[in-house]
Each structure stands twice: as C-alpha cells, then as structure tokens.
mmCIF file of C-alpha atoms in Angstrom:
data_model
loop_
_atom_site.group_PDB
_atom_site.id
_atom_site.type_symbol
_atom_site.label_atom_id
_atom_site.label_comp_id
_atom_site.label_asym_id
_atom_site.label_seq_id
_atom_site.Cartn_x
_atom_site.Cartn_y
_atom_site.Cartn_z
ATOM 1 C CA UNK A 417 1.233 24.864 -19.959
ATOM 2 C CA UNK A 418 1.997 22.131 -17.833
ATOM 3 C CA UNK A 419 -0.823 21.158 -15.478
ATOM 4 C CA UNK A 420 -1.524 18.932 -12.494
ATOM 5 C CA UNK A 421 -4.931 18.176 -10.513
ATOM 6 C CA UNK A 422 -6.240 16.553 -7.507
ATOM 7 C CA UNK A 423 -8.952 13.758 -8.315
ATOM 8 C CA UNK A 424 -11.540 12.083 -5.800
ATOM 9 C CA UNK A 425 -14.873 11.488 -5.090
ATOM 10 C CA UNK A 426 -16.183 13.978 -3.458
ATOM 11 C CA UNK A 427 -13.423 16.531 -4.174
ATOM 12 C CA UNK A 428 -14.909 20.022 -3.916
ATOM 13 C CA UNK A 429 -13.578 20.449 -0.329
ATOM 14 C CA UNK A 430 -9.847 19.637 -1.461
ATOM 15 C CA UNK A 431 -7.561 22.556 -0.380
ATOM 16 C CA UNK A 432 -4.938 21.047 -2.865
ATOM 17 C CA UNK A 433 -5.642 23.742 -5.780
ATOM 18 C CA UNK A 434 -5.188 26.632 -3.626
ATOM 19 C CA UNK A 435 -2.000 25.075 -2.103
ATOM 20 C CA UNK A 436 -0.254 24.548 -5.385
ATOM 21 C CA UNK A 437 -1.317 27.961 -6.514
ATOM 22 C CA UNK A 438 0.166 29.356 -3.780
ATOM 23 C CA UNK A 439 3.541 28.098 -4.839
ATOM 24 C CA UNK A 440 3.429 28.698 -8.302
ATOM 25 C CA UNK A 441 2.845 32.609 -7.868
ATOM 26 C CA UNK A 442 5.306 32.471 -5.081
ATOM 27 C CA UNK A 443 8.190 30.856 -7.545
ATOM 28 C CA UNK A 444 6.637 32.663 -10.880
ATOM 29 C CA UNK A 445 6.170 29.220 -12.485
ATOM 30 C CA UNK A 446 3.713 28.767 -15.198
ATOM 31 C CA UNK A 447 1.613 26.083 -14.380
ATOM 32 C CA UNK A 448 -1.843 25.029 -13.460
ATOM 33 C CA UNK A 449 -3.513 22.944 -10.515
ATOM 34 C CA UNK A 450 -7.126 21.981 -10.412
ATOM 35 C CA UNK A 451 -9.725 19.463 -9.010
ATOM 36 C CA UNK A 452 -11.206 16.865 -10.968
ATOM 37 C CA UNK A 453 -14.334 14.789 -9.569
ATOM 38 C CA UNK A 454 -13.965 11.079 -10.514
ATOM 39 C CA UNK A 455 -16.105 8.193 -9.943
ATOM 40 C CA UNK A 456 -14.559 4.858 -9.205
ATOM 41 C CA UNK A 457 -16.119 3.529 -12.464
ATOM 42 C CA UNK A 458 -14.644 6.518 -14.538
ATOM 43 C CA UNK A 459 -11.055 6.016 -12.922
ATOM 44 C CA UNK A 460 -9.672 3.770 -15.399
ATOM 45 C CA UNK A 461 -10.854 6.206 -18.474
ATOM 46 C CA UNK A 462 -9.585 9.048 -16.733
ATOM 47 C CA UNK A 463 -6.060 7.346 -16.144
ATOM 48 C CA UNK A 464 -6.059 6.587 -19.719
ATOM 49 C CA UNK A 465 -7.105 9.854 -21.324
ATOM 50 C CA UNK A 466 -4.622 11.812 -19.073
ATOM 51 C CA UNK A 467 -1.638 9.274 -20.371
ATOM 52 C CA UNK A 468 -2.124 10.593 -23.701
ATOM 53 C CA UNK A 469 -1.906 14.426 -22.462
ATOM 54 C CA UNK A 470 1.736 15.821 -22.519
ATOM 55 C CA UNK A 471 0.866 18.752 -20.773
ATOM 56 C CA UNK A 472 -0.713 16.807 -17.830
ATOM 57 C CA UNK A 473 2.240 16.373 -15.189
ATOM 58 C CA UNK A 474 0.137 14.059 -12.847
ATOM 59 C CA UNK A 475 -2.467 14.076 -10.068
ATOM 60 C CA UNK A 476 -2.703 13.626 -6.536
ATOM 61 C CA UNK A 477 -5.313 11.013 -5.629
ATOM 62 C CA UNK A 478 -7.723 11.016 -2.554
ATOM 63 C CA UNK A 479 -10.627 9.112 -1.400
ATOM 64 C CA UNK A 480 -11.744 6.378 -2.600
ATOM 65 C CA UNK A 481 -9.214 5.557 -5.239
ATOM 66 C CA UNK A 482 -5.775 5.297 -3.605
ATOM 67 C CA UNK A 483 -5.794 1.658 -3.833
ATOM 68 C CA UNK A 484 -7.767 1.065 -6.845
ATOM 69 C CA UNK A 485 -5.174 3.405 -8.505
ATOM 70 C CA UNK A 486 -2.437 0.968 -8.064
ATOM 71 C CA UNK A 487 -3.845 -1.399 -10.717
ATOM 72 C CA UNK A 488 -3.698 1.151 -13.343
ATOM 73 C CA UNK A 489 0.242 2.757 -13.397
ATOM 74 C CA UNK A 490 3.201 1.543 -12.967
ATOM 75 C CA UNK A 491 4.892 1.071 -9.562
ATOM 76 C CA UNK A 492 8.645 1.325 -9.648
ATOM 77 C CA UNK A 493 9.251 1.929 -6.027
ATOM 78 C CA UNK A 494 7.263 -0.925 -4.923
ATOM 79 C CA UNK A 495 4.603 0.923 -2.846
ATOM 80 C CA UNK A 496 2.165 -1.895 -3.355
ATOM 81 C CA UNK A 497 4.233 -4.256 -1.364
ATOM 82 C CA UNK A 498 5.118 -1.539 1.087
ATOM 83 C CA UNK A 499 2.527 1.106 2.054
ATOM 84 C CA UNK A 500 -0.225 -0.336 -0.066
ATOM 85 C CA UNK A 501 -1.922 2.516 -1.273
ATOM 86 C CA UNK A 502 -0.911 5.404 -3.818
ATOM 87 C CA UNK A 503 -1.855 9.396 -3.766
ATOM 88 C CA UNK A 504 0.265 10.528 -6.321
ATOM 89 C CA UNK A 505 0.642 9.541 -10.038
ATOM 90 C CA UNK A 506 3.090 11.252 -12.055
ATOM 91 C CA UNK A 507 4.341 11.196 -15.697
ATOM 92 C CA UNK A 508 7.762 10.046 -16.050
ATOM 93 C CA UNK A 509 10.116 13.031 -16.795
ATOM 94 C CA UNK A 510 12.758 11.032 -18.720
ATOM 95 C CA UNK A 511 13.431 7.572 -20.228
ATOM 96 C CA UNK A 512 13.832 5.851 -23.718
ATOM 97 C CA UNK A 513 11.357 7.041 -26.455
ATOM 98 C CA UNK A 514 7.906 6.502 -25.588
ATOM 99 C CA UNK A 515 8.459 6.762 -21.849
ATOM 100 C CA UNK A 516 6.723 9.983 -21.802
ATOM 101 C CA UNK A 517 3.486 7.999 -21.838
ATOM 102 C CA UNK A 518 4.699 5.892 -18.531
ATOM 103 C CA UNK A 519 2.751 7.036 -15.663
ATOM 104 C CA UNK A 520 4.016 6.044 -12.143
ATOM 105 C CA UNK A 521 2.456 5.996 -8.543
ATOM 106 C CA UNK A 522 4.105 6.736 -5.545
ATOM 107 C CA UNK A 523 3.129 7.777 -2.145
ATOM 108 C CA UNK A 524 3.556 11.193 -0.281
ATOM 109 C CA UNK A 525 1.247 10.592 2.329
ATOM 110 C CA UNK A 526 3.589 8.959 4.659
ATOM 111 C CA UNK A 527 6.266 11.514 4.871
ATOM 112 C CA UNK A 528 3.920 14.005 4.695
ATOM 113 C CA UNK A 529 2.419 12.604 8.120
ATOM 114 C CA UNK A 530 5.328 11.974 9.721
ATOM 115 C CA UNK A 531 6.842 15.455 9.458
ATOM 116 C CA UNK A 532 5.302 17.290 12.135
ATOM 117 C CA UNK A 533 5.950 14.542 14.535
ATOM 118 C CA UNK A 534 9.423 13.736 13.733
ATOM 119 C CA UNK A 535 10.603 15.434 16.867
ATOM 120 C CA UNK A 536 8.599 13.220 18.975
ATOM 121 C CA UNK A 537 10.289 10.301 20.556
ATOM 122 C CA UNK A 538 7.626 7.813 19.736
ATOM 123 C CA UNK A 539 9.996 4.830 19.908
ATOM 124 C CA UNK A 540 8.538 2.053 22.349
ATOM 125 C CA UNK A 541 5.567 4.105 22.227
ATOM 126 C CA UNK A 542 1.705 3.362 22.147
ATOM 127 C CA UNK A 543 -0.531 4.591 19.349
ATOM 128 C CA UNK A 544 -4.050 4.332 18.684
ATOM 129 C CA UNK A 545 -5.041 5.105 14.953
ATOM 130 C CA UNK A 546 -8.443 5.404 13.875
ATOM 131 C CA UNK A 547 -9.400 4.006 10.373
ATOM 132 C CA UNK A 548 -8.022 1.185 7.978
ATOM 133 C CA UNK A 549 -8.211 2.889 4.525
ATOM 134 C CA UNK A 550 -5.390 4.125 2.113
ATOM 135 C CA UNK A 551 -4.486 7.202 4.390
ATOM 136 C CA UNK A 552 -4.464 4.922 7.419
ATOM 137 C CA UNK A 553 -1.970 2.626 5.380
ATOM 138 C CA UNK A 554 0.381 5.566 4.942
ATOM 139 C CA UNK A 555 -0.093 6.490 8.913
ATOM 140 C CA UNK A 556 0.676 2.759 9.637
ATOM 141 C CA UNK A 557 3.523 2.464 7.630
ATOM 142 C CA UNK A 558 5.224 5.644 8.905
ATOM 143 C CA UNK A 559 4.585 4.790 12.568
ATOM 144 C CA UNK A 560 6.234 1.247 12.248
ATOM 145 C CA UNK A 561 9.337 3.319 11.027
ATOM 146 C CA UNK A 562 9.013 5.800 13.810
ATOM 147 C CA UNK A 563 9.533 2.736 16.072
ATOM 148 C CA UNK A 564 5.943 2.570 17.610
ATOM 149 C CA UNK A 565 5.941 -0.578 19.898
ATOM 150 C CA UNK A 566 2.520 -1.059 20.052
ATOM 151 C CA UNK A 567 -0.767 0.255 17.845
ATOM 152 C CA UNK A 568 -4.388 0.109 18.718
ATOM 153 C CA UNK A 569 -6.364 0.095 15.417
ATOM 154 C CA UNK A 570 -10.088 1.340 15.637
ATOM 155 C CA UNK A 571 -12.044 0.407 12.766
ATOM 156 C CA UNK A 572 -15.715 -0.931 11.749
ATOM 157 C CA UNK A 573 -14.163 -3.958 10.099
ATOM 158 C CA UNK A 574 -11.898 -6.084 12.490
ATOM 159 C CA UNK A 575 -10.887 -8.431 9.723
ATOM 160 C CA UNK A 576 -9.759 -5.553 7.524
ATOM 161 C CA UNK A 577 -7.941 -3.902 10.656
ATOM 162 C CA UNK A 578 -6.303 -7.079 11.575
ATOM 163 C CA UNK A 579 -4.556 -7.696 8.250
ATOM 164 C CA UNK A 580 -3.069 -4.115 7.834
ATOM 165 C CA UNK A 581 -1.543 -4.620 11.444
ATOM 166 C CA UNK A 582 0.224 -7.944 10.195
ATOM 167 C CA UNK A 583 1.138 -6.147 6.862
ATOM 168 C CA UNK A 584 3.342 -3.868 8.743
ATOM 169 C CA UNK A 585 4.480 -6.107 11.278
ATOM 170 C CA UNK A 586 2.587 -4.046 14.317
ATOM 171 C CA UNK A 587 1.941 -5.682 17.468
ATOM 172 C CA UNK A 588 -1.537 -4.229 19.145
ATOM 173 C CA UNK A 589 -5.028 -5.086 18.619
ATOM 174 C CA UNK A 590 -8.035 -4.057 16.926
ATOM 175 C CA UNK A 591 -10.860 -2.407 18.326
ATOM 176 C CA UNK A 592 -14.544 -1.080 17.455
ATOM 177 C CA UNK A 593 -14.664 2.521 17.030
ATOM 178 C CA UNK A 594 -16.687 3.025 20.555
ATOM 179 C CA UNK A 595 -13.856 1.084 22.401
ATOM 180 C CA UNK A 596 -12.564 3.162 25.198
ATOM 181 C CA UNK A 597 -9.203 4.633 24.898
ATOM 182 C CA UNK A 598 -6.170 3.159 26.932
ATOM 183 C CA UNK A 599 -4.468 5.748 29.218
ATOM 184 C CA UNK A 600 -0.826 4.752 27.765
ATOM 185 C CA UNK A 601 -1.727 6.085 24.334
ATOM 186 C CA UNK A 602 1.020 8.734 23.412
ATOM 187 C CA UNK A 603 -0.235 9.443 20.070
ATOM 188 C CA UNK A 604 -4.120 9.421 18.585
ATOM 189 C CA UNK A 605 -4.393 9.943 14.859
ATOM 190 C CA UNK A 606 -7.845 10.024 13.029
ATOM 191 C CA UNK A 607 -6.835 8.725 9.790
ATOM 192 C CA UNK A 608 -10.197 8.214 9.031
ATOM 193 C CA UNK A 609 -12.878 10.352 7.113
ATOM 194 C CA UNK A 610 -14.924 10.640 10.102
ATOM 195 C CA UNK A 611 -15.351 14.242 11.095
ATOM 196 C CA UNK A 612 -14.986 15.615 7.421
ATOM 197 C CA UNK A 613 -17.580 17.710 6.042
ATOM 198 C CA UNK A 614 -20.498 15.571 4.764
ATOM 199 C CA UNK A 615 -19.265 12.721 6.847
ATOM 200 C CA UNK A 616 -20.458 11.499 10.343
ATOM 201 C CA UNK A 617 -18.484 13.174 13.281
ATOM 202 C CA UNK A 618 -15.836 11.079 15.237
ATOM 203 C CA UNK A 619 -16.703 11.144 18.844
ATOM 204 C CA UNK A 620 -14.173 9.933 21.176
ATOM 205 C CA UNK A 621 -13.695 10.287 24.957
ATOM 206 C CA UNK A 622 -10.281 11.543 25.538
ATOM 207 C CA UNK A 623 -10.635 11.480 29.286
ATOM 208 C CA UNK A 624 -8.277 8.521 29.680
ATOM 209 C CA UNK A 625 -5.324 10.339 27.767
ATOM 210 C CA UNK A 626 -2.495 11.620 29.835
ATOM 211 C CA UNK A 627 -1.631 15.220 29.817
ATOM 212 C CA UNK A 628 1.550 14.541 27.200
ATOM 213 C CA UNK A 629 -0.486 12.413 24.700
ATOM 214 C CA UNK A 630 -0.662 14.023 21.426
ATOM 215 C CA UNK A 631 -3.902 14.088 18.912
ATOM 216 C CA UNK A 632 -3.557 14.133 15.329
ATOM 217 C CA UNK A 633 -6.540 14.415 13.014
ATOM 218 C CA UNK A 634 -5.741 14.367 9.213
ATOM 219 C CA UNK A 635 -9.119 15.936 8.445
ATOM 220 C CA UNK A 636 -8.624 19.415 7.164
ATOM 221 C CA UNK A 637 -12.324 20.412 6.164
ATOM 222 C CA UNK A 638 -13.340 21.631 8.730
ATOM 223 C CA UNK A 639 -9.944 22.321 10.171
ATOM 224 C CA UNK A 640 -11.174 22.468 13.843
ATOM 225 C CA UNK A 641 -12.875 18.746 14.043
ATOM 226 C CA UNK A 642 -14.478 17.728 17.003
ATOM 227 C CA UNK A 643 -11.485 15.449 18.198
ATOM 228 C CA UNK A 644 -9.236 18.693 18.136
ATOM 229 C CA UNK A 645 -11.448 20.547 19.680
ATOM 230 C CA UNK A 646 -12.051 18.217 22.541
ATOM 231 C CA UNK A 647 -8.016 17.604 22.556
ATOM 232 C CA UNK A 648 -7.584 21.468 22.848
ATOM 233 C CA UNK A 649 -10.493 21.554 25.782
ATOM 234 C CA UNK A 650 -7.833 19.478 27.636
ATOM 235 C CA UNK A 651 -4.845 21.340 26.938
ATOM 236 C CA UNK A 652 -3.390 18.313 24.947
ATOM 237 C CA UNK A 653 -0.829 18.797 22.204
ATOM 238 C CA UNK A 654 -2.386 18.789 18.544
ATOM 239 C CA UNK A 655 -1.635 18.520 14.982
ATOM 240 C CA UNK A 656 -4.483 19.455 12.498
ATOM 241 C CA UNK A 657 -4.631 18.137 8.876
ATOM 242 C CA UNK A 658 -3.367 21.185 7.451
ATOM 243 C CA UNK A 659 0.159 19.967 8.477
ATOM 244 C CA UNK A 660 0.129 16.533 6.826
ATOM 245 C CA UNK A 661 -1.771 18.275 3.601
ATOM 246 C CA UNK A 662 0.889 20.638 3.304
ATOM 247 C CA UNK A 663 4.035 18.357 3.950
ATOM 248 C CA UNK A 664 2.685 15.617 1.084
ATOM 249 C CA UNK A 665 1.634 18.559 -1.450
ATOM 250 C CA UNK A 666 5.094 19.825 -0.826
ATOM 251 C CA UNK A 667 6.395 16.486 -2.367
ATOM 252 C CA UNK A 668 4.047 16.149 -4.933
ATOM 253 C CA UNK A 669 4.528 19.742 -6.072
ATOM 254 C CA UNK A 670 8.621 19.305 -6.653
ATOM 255 C CA UNK A 671 7.580 16.057 -8.728
ATOM 256 C CA UNK A 672 4.906 18.052 -10.939
ATOM 257 C CA UNK A 673 6.869 21.164 -11.447
ATOM 258 C CA UNK A 674 10.459 20.453 -11.101
ATOM 259 C CA UNK A 675 11.150 22.946 -8.178
ATOM 260 C CA UNK A 676 10.599 22.451 -4.461
ATOM 261 C CA UNK A 677 8.243 24.925 -2.662
ATOM 262 C CA UNK A 678 9.103 27.671 -0.681
ATOM 263 C CA UNK A 679 8.329 26.242 2.638
ATOM 264 C CA UNK A 680 9.706 29.057 4.288
ATOM 265 C CA UNK A 681 6.249 30.485 3.652
ATOM 266 C CA UNK A 682 4.159 27.914 5.389
ATOM 267 C CA UNK A 683 2.795 30.193 7.964
ATOM 268 C CA UNK A 684 1.599 32.726 4.945
ATOM 269 C CA UNK A 685 0.062 29.811 3.068
ATOM 270 C CA UNK A 686 -2.088 28.961 6.213
ATOM 271 C CA UNK A 687 -3.400 32.158 6.473
ATOM 272 C CA UNK A 688 -4.267 32.130 2.777
ATOM 273 C CA UNK A 689 -6.123 28.542 3.435
ATOM 274 C CA UNK A 690 -7.898 29.748 6.381
ATOM 275 C CA UNK A 691 -9.008 33.308 5.156
#
C-alpha cells in the first residue's frame, strides 16, 4: 500500500497524519500517512532507507530538517537557490528506467502560507516576521512576491536574519525579539517555534499595532497561542496555524497520492482536528 509520512524532531505534535487520513477516507483512496521521529544524526540513513522502498511516496519535513534535507535529495526546481528550505520530499513518479529511486525536494510552505492572505493588499506595506529558520524562509519568499515593501525581522541572531533579508531582496531591518513593534506594521507573522507546545512562549506587546493590522501565527499546537489570544483581545484580524498547515498539506497530498484533496470539506476538517 502506498504511504507517506511527516518527519521531524519532535514530531508527536504533528496533525498532518490526521489531515491526510481525513482526505484519504473522503476520497476512498488506499494509502497511509504516518509520523516518524527522525533526529538530525539519523536523517541521512532515513532518506537512504526510504529511497529503496517502492511503497513510499514521500514525506513532509518539519523542524529541524528543512535545510539539512536539501543535501540529500535532488532539487530540479531550484528550491535551494530560491526559498532555501524544503518541506516536502517525494519519489519521482515518472522517468527513465531506474528513476523510481530518484527523490526530489520541493517547498509547499510558501504557497500554504500565502493562500490565507492572498486577498490582502500587501503591496507597499510593512510586515514584521519573527524567526529566521526554514519556515521563515518560505514566509519571506512569499512576502517578497506579494509586494511587501518593508520587513522587520525579529530574531535572536541578527547576522543570520540579515542574510535572509539580503537573500530575498527585502528592505527593512533586523531587531531583537524584545524590540517594540512599529505602528506601521500591516502584517505580523510568527514564523518561529516560539509558543509551540514544549517551547518558550512568544510574548509581544501588540498595543502599537493599528486596528486594521493582521496577526498570523504559523504555530498550530496549541492552536490558540498567546500572540493570537492577545490579537483577538484587541479585535485584530488573525490567521491561525491550521490555515497554513492545511494549505501546504493539500499541495503535498496531491504530489503523494495523485489526486487533489476535497478542499470543500475544510470546515469539517478543522472541526475534526479541533475535536
């Protein structure tokens, strides 16, 4: 039976298996989707083992492997030189004899992140992003293509963050995590693990934000993060982590199982995940 999975360390919090199981059942498809803990040291051996398993369709990749996995798979789409992080690995379905063992990497995070805010007019706007890891790379890449004019990147390592700003051709500045937010910020994104179960909370004073600012937290475990709770207390528009998770999962599902998921059932899926 064909199967796919999500890998990371930690991985117990992942809702991806429940998402893909919901879609497989809804479409009546044979297939499995699981979660597999993989440490940094074990990542090369994991990829080598799955490469020789014809039933394996691929995997989603989460913390901390989104950058390291790029050295272990092919990159026909040039993800390394564009986003600079991979969150999806799949077995190439077609090709010359022997191509079944070719594994390619791509990134569905960027499109999954952008979908919930596609209707916002962010051209010429100011965004603040927290974090500079693999997920933040996808977020910054997407913001550059949405026409954001200025980005403030909040991160513990200013040097790493400044390199990302330059990579994506974004104008702005890099500040520490305790820096005050600017009133000009139209979109605030937490693209870090802060606030995730088992991680320190992300504590930000949202009072400087204008009443039409949007707060987007990609953390989904817990779904109600301190940042989102503070935003809702101020009656600001919010986007939670399930929006991006479901969006990127939908793209990966079609790559793994060959059919698009039933997105008209998103409301039922959210209820299922929150039960």
